[in-house]
Amino acid sequence: MGWAIALHGGAGDIPLSLPAEGRAPREAALRHCLELGVAALKANRPPLDVVELVVRELENSPCFNAGKGSVLTTNGTVEMEACIMDGNTKKCGAVSGLSTVVNAISLARLVMERTPHIYLAFDGAEAFAREQGVETAHSSHFITPENVERLKNAKEAKRVQIDYTEPIKGAIPSSIGDSQIGTVGCVAVDGHGILASATSTGGLVNKMAGRIGDTPIIGAGTYANSYCAVSATGKGESIIQATVARDVAALMEYKGLSLKEAAAYVIERTPKGNVGLVAVSANGEVTMPFNTTGMFRACATEDGYSEIGIWPSGINGDLEYPNK
Ligand code: ASP
């Protein structure tokens, strides 16, 4: 038993040739967010607070596809979504279709704590945000020049793009490194085995207006119970079909698999190139498998293990080091 934390900044076809200017700021953001989460766990903050805190920070970074930095719909707008779940109580909250809320994850938590419901979307979610007085910004605040470019490229190629998977051929010639962005998520467990999960995203580049992905769907992109907490990333439609997050928990609960076994089983059975996840168990195990080329990820455990990586361990200078 001991605390553990893992976070991700999206999975996909991240080329090994990712230039330093695309890699360094994202690694720095992962390191910063990991340190923030570890400090909060060491200060005995509840895991639910820890995952919200870390995901807010990831949302505020333009390096990732959530909050500021969200990818654009086919109409050139942002439609952000997020989900949070407390493993202890199985209480959860989710939001979709946000265009002005600075931290979607905090609104998801308010849905969980201050409404009789689990999931609010579009106008109703925006109205709830106003009522709760959460920080909002003009929708243009979330739109980065990189995402305007990404949408243009996706439209030219007539594709809905899972943000970075299979970069559109010939379409992102000079800025391939800048196209490596992704959904964000964090899972945490404290020394008492209390678990929590949070995920936030802008979805897919050139998605239809109104499209909802796996992130806010309990059991697909996000899940936590008394066994584990899971946050997934990748192609939302595949993750929903595979009920990725809940399947990891179900394999532990019904089949007695360890966290690593359960997560590996689910990843192996989801179409290749489509999914990655981060997960922690009640006894402080951590796992971060993916079947894509890479996944921006970081983790730490109370016994001193820490990892920050993009590609499979040991490839291209990924860091894996003891953090004594
Ligand atoms: N899973 C997200 C979605 O489909 C995208 C991602 O993970 O990058 O909306």
Short mmCIF file of C-alpha atoms and ligand atoms in Angstrom, two decimals:
data_model
loop_
_atom_site.label_atom_id
_atom_site.label_comp_id
_atom_site.label_asym_id
_atom_site.label_seq_id
_atom_site.Cartn_x
_atom_site.Cartn_y
_atom_site.Cartn_z
CA MET A 1 0.00 0.00 0.00
CA GLY A 2 1.17 3.50 -0.78
CA TRP A 3 0.20 6.48 -2.88
CA ALA A 4 0.62 6.44 -6.65
CA ILE A 5 -0.15 8.79 -9.49
CA ALA A 6 -0.10 8.57 -13.29
CA LEU A 7 -1.01 11.11 -15.93
CA HIS A 8 -1.14 11.33 -19.71
CA GLY A 9 -1.12 13.95 -22.43
CA GLY A 10 -2.54 11.74 -25.19
CA ALA A 11 -1.65 8.62 -27.20
CA GLY A 12 -1.13 8.35 -30.94
CA ASP A 13 1.28 7.92 -33.80
CA ILE A 14 3.97 10.14 -32.33
CA PRO A 15 6.95 9.94 -34.71
CA LEU A 16 10.33 9.08 -33.23
CA SER A 17 11.61 12.04 -35.21
CA LEU A 18 9.58 14.43 -33.07
CA PRO A 19 11.78 17.52 -32.98
CA ALA A 20 13.09 18.91 -29.72
CA GLU A 21 10.84 21.97 -29.96
CA GLY A 22 7.80 19.68 -30.02
CA ARG A 23 9.11 17.36 -27.34
CA ALA A 24 10.75 19.57 -24.73
CA PRO A 25 7.74 21.73 -23.72
CA ARG A 26 5.51 18.68 -23.42
CA GLU A 27 8.03 16.78 -21.31
CA ALA A 28 8.43 19.88 -19.15
CA ALA A 29 4.65 20.16 -18.74
CA LEU A 30 4.39 16.46 -17.80
CA ARG A 31 7.19 16.84 -15.25
CA HIS A 32 5.64 19.97 -13.77
CA CYS A 33 2.20 18.34 -13.48
CA LEU A 34 3.67 15.18 -11.98
CA GLU A 35 5.50 17.20 -9.34
CA LEU A 36 2.32 19.09 -8.57
CA GLY A 37 0.36 15.86 -8.10
CA VAL A 38 3.07 14.20 -6.01
CA ALA A 39 3.29 17.24 -3.73
CA ALA A 40 -0.49 17.20 -3.28
CA LEU A 41 -0.50 13.49 -2.41
CA LYS A 42 2.37 13.97 0.03
CA ALA A 43 0.35 16.78 1.62
CA ASN A 44 -2.49 14.28 2.10
CA ARG A 45 -4.87 15.99 -0.33
CA PRO A 46 -7.74 13.63 -1.30
CA PRO A 47 -7.13 11.83 -4.63
CA LEU A 48 -10.18 13.55 -6.14
CA ASP A 49 -8.57 16.94 -5.45
CA VAL A 50 -5.25 15.70 -6.80
CA VAL A 51 -6.62 14.51 -10.16
CA GLU A 52 -8.66 17.71 -10.58
CA LEU A 53 -5.63 19.85 -9.75
CA VAL A 54 -3.37 18.05 -12.21
CA VAL A 55 -5.92 18.00 -15.05
CA ARG A 56 -6.61 21.73 -14.57
CA GLU A 57 -2.91 22.38 -15.01
CA LEU A 58 -2.80 20.19 -18.13
CA GLU A 59 -5.90 22.00 -19.49
CA ASN A 60 -4.15 25.33 -18.99
CA SER A 61 -1.15 24.20 -21.04
CA PRO A 62 -1.52 24.86 -24.79
CA CYS A 63 0.71 21.80 -25.34
CA PHE A 64 -2.24 19.44 -25.03
CA ASN A 65 -5.65 18.87 -26.59
CA ALA A 66 -7.81 20.07 -23.68
CA GLY A 67 -8.83 23.48 -22.36
CA LYS A 68 -6.60 26.03 -24.08
CA GLY A 69 -5.17 24.06 -26.99
CA SER A 70 -8.33 22.07 -27.72
CA VAL A 71 -8.61 20.90 -31.32
CA LEU A 72 -11.40 22.30 -33.51
CA THR A 73 -14.67 20.95 -34.87
CA THR A 74 -15.44 21.06 -38.56
CA ASN A 75 -17.08 24.45 -37.89
CA GLY A 76 -13.83 25.84 -36.44
CA THR A 77 -15.25 25.91 -32.90
CA VAL A 78 -14.14 24.23 -29.68
CA GLU A 79 -16.38 21.68 -27.95
CA MET A 80 -14.54 20.59 -24.82
CA GLU A 81 -15.50 17.65 -22.62
CA ALA A 82 -14.36 16.15 -19.32
CA CYS A 83 -15.17 13.59 -16.68
CA ILE A 84 -14.19 12.95 -13.06
CA MET A 85 -14.90 9.94 -10.83
CA ASP A 86 -14.39 9.13 -7.18
CA GLY A 87 -13.63 5.42 -6.75
CA ASN A 88 -14.65 5.36 -3.11
CA THR A 89 -18.26 6.45 -3.67
CA LYS A 90 -18.52 5.86 -7.44
CA LYS A 91 -19.83 9.39 -7.67
CA CYS A 92 -19.01 10.92 -11.02
CA GLY A 93 -19.62 14.01 -13.13
CA ALA A 94 -19.23 14.72 -16.84
CA VAL A 95 -19.60 17.62 -19.27
CA SER A 96 -19.56 17.99 -23.05
CA GLY A 97 -19.96 20.70 -25.64
CA LEU A 98 -18.26 23.47 -23.66
CA SER A 99 -17.02 26.49 -25.59
CA THR A 100 -16.24 29.04 -22.86
CA VAL A 101 -15.34 27.15 -19.68
CA VAL A 102 -11.64 27.48 -18.84
CA ASN A 103 -11.45 24.27 -16.79
CA ALA A 104 -13.96 21.69 -17.97
CA ILE A 105 -12.75 19.22 -15.32
CA SER A 106 -13.83 21.51 -12.48
CA LEU A 107 -17.27 21.93 -14.02
CA ALA A 108 -17.54 18.12 -14.23
CA ARG A 109 -16.79 17.99 -10.51
CA LEU A 110 -19.48 20.56 -9.81
CA VAL A 111 -21.99 18.49 -11.80
CA MET A 112 -21.02 15.58 -9.56
CA GLU A 113 -21.26 17.51 -6.31
CA ARG A 114 -24.02 20.05 -6.90
CA THR A 115 -26.59 18.47 -9.20
CA PRO A 116 -28.74 15.34 -8.97
CA HIS A 117 -27.29 14.33 -12.35
CA ILE A 118 -24.07 12.90 -13.77
CA TYR A 119 -23.76 14.44 -17.21
CA LEU A 120 -24.57 17.91 -18.59
CA ALA A 121 -23.87 19.02 -22.17
CA PHE A 122 -23.92 22.03 -24.50
CA ASP A 123 -26.30 24.91 -23.56
CA GLY A 124 -27.35 23.33 -20.27
CA ALA A 125 -23.73 22.79 -19.24
CA GLU A 126 -22.78 26.35 -20.23
CA ALA A 127 -25.75 27.73 -18.27
CA PHE A 128 -24.72 25.67 -15.23
CA ALA A 129 -21.20 27.08 -15.54
CA ARG A 130 -22.59 30.65 -15.42
CA GLU A 131 -24.78 29.78 -12.47
CA GLN A 132 -21.81 28.33 -10.57
CA GLY A 133 -19.60 31.31 -11.40
CA VAL A 134 -16.70 29.23 -12.78
CA GLU A 135 -14.05 30.99 -14.84
CA THR A 136 -15.07 31.46 -18.45
CA ALA A 137 -13.41 33.10 -21.45
CA HIS A 138 -14.43 34.08 -24.95
CA SER A 139 -14.35 30.99 -27.14
CA SER A 140 -11.47 32.52 -29.15
CA HIS A 141 -9.26 32.15 -26.03
CA PHE A 142 -9.11 28.38 -26.57
CA ILE A 143 -8.27 28.49 -30.27
CA THR A 144 -4.55 28.36 -31.02
CA PRO A 145 -3.03 29.11 -34.45
CA GLU A 146 -1.70 25.52 -34.51
CA ASN A 147 -5.22 24.17 -34.24
CA VAL A 148 -6.53 26.44 -36.99
CA GLU A 149 -3.75 24.99 -39.18
CA ARG A 150 -4.54 21.45 -38.08
CA LEU A 151 -8.20 21.87 -39.01
CA LYS A 152 -7.26 23.29 -42.40
CA ASN A 153 -5.01 20.29 -43.07
CA ALA A 154 -7.66 17.81 -41.91
CA LYS A 155 -10.28 19.43 -44.14
CA GLU A 156 -7.98 19.40 -47.16
CA ALA A 157 -7.41 15.70 -46.56
CA LYS A 158 -11.16 15.20 -45.86
CA ARG A 159 -10.39 13.44 -42.59
CA VAL A 160 -11.52 13.43 -39.02
CA GLN A 161 -8.15 13.21 -37.37
CA ILE A 162 -7.38 11.64 -34.06
CA ASP A 163 -5.28 14.69 -33.42
CA TYR A 164 -1.87 13.18 -34.17
CA THR A 165 -2.47 9.59 -35.23
CA GLU A 166 -1.28 9.02 -38.77
CA PRO A 167 -0.36 12.63 -39.49
CA ILE A 168 -2.07 13.59 -42.70
CA LYS A 169 0.22 12.74 -45.58
CA GLY A 170 2.01 15.80 -46.84
CA ALA A 171 -0.30 18.07 -44.94
CA ILE A 172 1.84 19.02 -41.98
CA PRO A 173 5.21 19.29 -43.64
CA SER A 174 7.03 21.83 -41.58
CA SER A 175 5.39 21.49 -38.20
CA ILE A 176 4.98 17.79 -37.64
CA GLY A 177 6.31 18.16 -34.11
CA ASP A 178 3.64 20.67 -33.30
CA SER A 179 0.93 18.27 -34.32
CA GLN A 180 1.73 15.92 -31.44
CA ILE A 181 -0.93 16.85 -28.97
CA GLY A 182 -3.44 14.87 -27.00
CA THR A 183 -6.20 14.49 -24.51
CA VAL A 184 -5.15 14.74 -20.87
CA GLY A 185 -5.90 12.58 -17.86
CA CYS A 186 -4.77 11.74 -14.35
CA VAL A 187 -5.38 8.88 -11.91
CA ALA A 188 -4.34 8.80 -8.27
CA VAL A 189 -4.56 6.63 -5.17
CA ASP A 190 -3.66 7.60 -1.61
CA GLY A 191 -2.10 5.48 1.13
CA HIS A 192 -5.57 4.31 2.22
CA GLY A 193 -6.43 2.90 -1.21
CA ILE A 194 -8.87 5.68 -2.14
CA LEU A 195 -8.88 6.12 -5.93
CA ALA A 196 -9.89 8.85 -8.38
CA SER A 197 -9.76 9.44 -12.13
CA ALA A 198 -10.13 12.53 -14.35
CA THR A 199 -9.94 13.04 -18.14
CA SER A 200 -10.38 16.14 -20.31
CA THR A 201 -10.25 16.73 -24.07
CA GLY A 202 -11.10 18.85 -27.09
CA GLY A 203 -11.89 15.60 -28.97
CA LEU A 204 -10.83 14.98 -32.56
CA VAL A 205 -9.67 17.43 -35.23
CA ASN A 206 -12.49 18.13 -37.73
CA LYS A 207 -15.05 16.23 -35.64
CA MET A 208 -18.70 16.92 -36.41
CA ALA A 209 -20.31 19.57 -34.22
CA GLY A 210 -22.10 17.69 -31.44
CA ARG A 211 -19.78 14.67 -31.55
CA ILE A 212 -19.16 13.18 -28.10
CA GLY A 213 -16.17 10.90 -27.55
CA ASP A 214 -15.07 8.45 -24.89
CA THR A 215 -13.62 10.96 -22.43
CA PRO A 216 -16.88 11.94 -20.67
CA ILE A 217 -18.42 8.46 -20.95
CA ILE A 218 -18.15 6.66 -17.62
CA GLY A 219 -16.56 3.27 -18.19
CA ALA A 220 -15.15 4.18 -21.61
CA GLY A 221 -12.53 6.93 -21.21
CA THR A 222 -12.84 7.36 -17.46
CA TYR A 223 -13.59 5.05 -14.53
CA ALA A 224 -12.73 4.52 -10.87
CA ASN A 225 -13.96 2.11 -8.21
CA SER A 226 -12.43 0.45 -5.16
CA TYR A 227 -10.07 -1.65 -7.33
CA CYS A 228 -8.54 0.86 -9.71
CA ALA A 229 -8.75 4.23 -11.45
CA VAL A 230 -8.35 4.44 -15.24
CA SER A 231 -8.05 7.30 -17.75
CA ALA A 232 -7.90 6.39 -21.45
CA THR A 233 -6.84 8.23 -24.60
CA GLY A 234 -6.97 7.49 -28.30
CA LYS A 235 -9.75 7.04 -30.83
CA GLY A 236 -12.90 7.69 -28.85
CA GLU A 237 -15.18 5.56 -30.97
CA SER A 238 -12.95 2.48 -30.46
CA ILE A 239 -12.62 3.18 -26.73
CA ILE A 240 -16.39 3.39 -26.32
CA GLN A 241 -16.91 0.14 -28.25
CA ALA A 242 -14.34 -1.62 -26.04
CA THR A 243 -15.55 -0.05 -22.74
CA VAL A 244 -11.85 0.27 -22.01
CA ALA A 245 -11.79 1.80 -18.53
CA ARG A 246 -14.57 -0.32 -17.04
CA ASP A 247 -13.18 -3.53 -18.56
CA VAL A 248 -9.89 -3.02 -16.70
CA ALA A 249 -11.81 -2.70 -13.42
CA ALA A 250 -14.12 -5.61 -14.25
CA LEU A 251 -11.22 -7.96 -15.00
CA MET A 252 -9.73 -7.16 -11.61
CA GLU A 253 -13.04 -7.47 -9.79
CA TYR A 254 -14.51 -10.55 -11.49
CA LYS A 255 -11.43 -12.40 -12.67
CA GLY A 256 -8.89 -11.49 -10.01
CA LEU A 257 -6.36 -10.13 -12.51
CA SER A 258 -3.67 -7.72 -11.30
CA LEU A 259 -3.85 -4.13 -12.57
CA LYS A 260 -1.06 -4.73 -15.09
CA GLU A 261 -2.62 -7.94 -16.38
CA ALA A 262 -6.07 -6.41 -16.71
CA ALA A 263 -4.84 -3.29 -18.50
CA ALA A 264 -2.60 -5.29 -20.86
CA TYR A 265 -5.51 -7.63 -21.70
CA VAL A 266 -7.79 -4.72 -22.60
CA ILE A 267 -5.15 -2.87 -24.63
CA GLU A 268 -4.30 -6.02 -26.56
CA ARG A 269 -7.94 -6.51 -27.53
CA THR A 270 -8.56 -2.94 -28.68
CA PRO A 271 -7.67 -2.30 -32.35
CA LYS A 272 -3.96 -1.54 -32.72
CA GLY A 273 -3.05 2.11 -32.99
CA ASN A 274 -6.19 3.21 -31.18
CA VAL A 275 -5.71 3.35 -27.44
CA GLY A 276 -3.54 4.05 -24.42
CA LEU A 277 -4.37 4.37 -20.76
CA VAL A 278 -2.95 5.22 -17.37
CA ALA A 279 -4.17 3.35 -14.31
CA VAL A 280 -3.44 2.87 -10.62
CA SER A 281 -4.75 0.21 -8.24
CA ALA A 282 -5.88 0.40 -4.63
CA ASN A 283 -2.57 -1.06 -3.45
CA GLY A 284 -0.49 1.52 -5.28
CA GLU A 285 0.43 -0.32 -8.49
CA VAL A 286 0.72 1.78 -11.62
CA THR A 287 0.57 0.90 -15.33
CA MET A 288 0.61 2.98 -18.54
CA PRO A 289 0.18 0.65 -21.57
CA PHE A 290 -0.65 1.75 -25.13
CA ASN A 291 -0.95 0.16 -28.58
CA THR A 292 -0.12 3.37 -30.43
CA THR A 293 3.40 4.49 -31.37
CA GLY A 294 3.60 6.54 -28.22
CA MET A 295 1.80 8.19 -25.35
CA PHE A 296 2.84 11.29 -23.44
CA ARG A 297 2.85 10.00 -19.88
CA ALA A 298 4.32 10.27 -16.39
CA CYS A 299 3.95 8.45 -13.10
CA ALA A 300 5.32 8.20 -9.59
CA THR A 301 4.78 5.89 -6.62
CA GLU A 302 5.45 6.24 -2.91
CA ASP A 303 8.22 3.63 -3.02
CA GLY A 304 10.31 5.92 -5.20
CA TYR A 305 9.61 4.82 -8.78
CA SER A 306 9.09 7.57 -11.32
CA GLU A 307 8.85 7.63 -15.11
CA ILE A 308 8.27 10.25 -17.78
CA GLY A 309 8.00 8.93 -21.32
CA ILE A 310 6.62 9.28 -24.82
CA TRP A 311 7.56 6.09 -26.67
CA PRO A 312 7.97 2.53 -25.33
CA SER A 313 10.51 2.47 -22.49
CA GLY A 314 14.09 2.68 -23.60
CA ILE A 315 13.29 4.12 -27.03
CA ASN A 316 14.63 7.49 -28.07
CA GLY A 317 15.88 8.57 -24.70
CA ASP A 318 12.65 8.03 -22.78
CA LEU A 319 13.34 8.62 -19.15
CA GLU A 320 12.89 5.90 -16.63
CA TYR A 321 14.60 6.63 -13.37
CA PRO A 322 14.35 6.03 -9.67
CA ASN A 323 13.21 9.11 -7.83
CA LYS A 324 14.64 8.65 -4.39
N1 ASP B 1 -10.15 10.08 -26.87
C1 ASP B 1 -10.31 11.41 -27.41
C2 ASP B 1 -11.55 11.48 -28.24
O1 ASP B 1 -11.79 10.60 -29.03
C3 ASP B 1 -9.13 11.87 -28.20
C4 ASP B 1 -7.76 11.64 -27.59
O2 ASP B 1 -7.61 10.83 -26.67
O3 ASP B 1 -6.80 12.28 -28.03
O4 ASP B 1 -12.28 12.44 -28.13
#
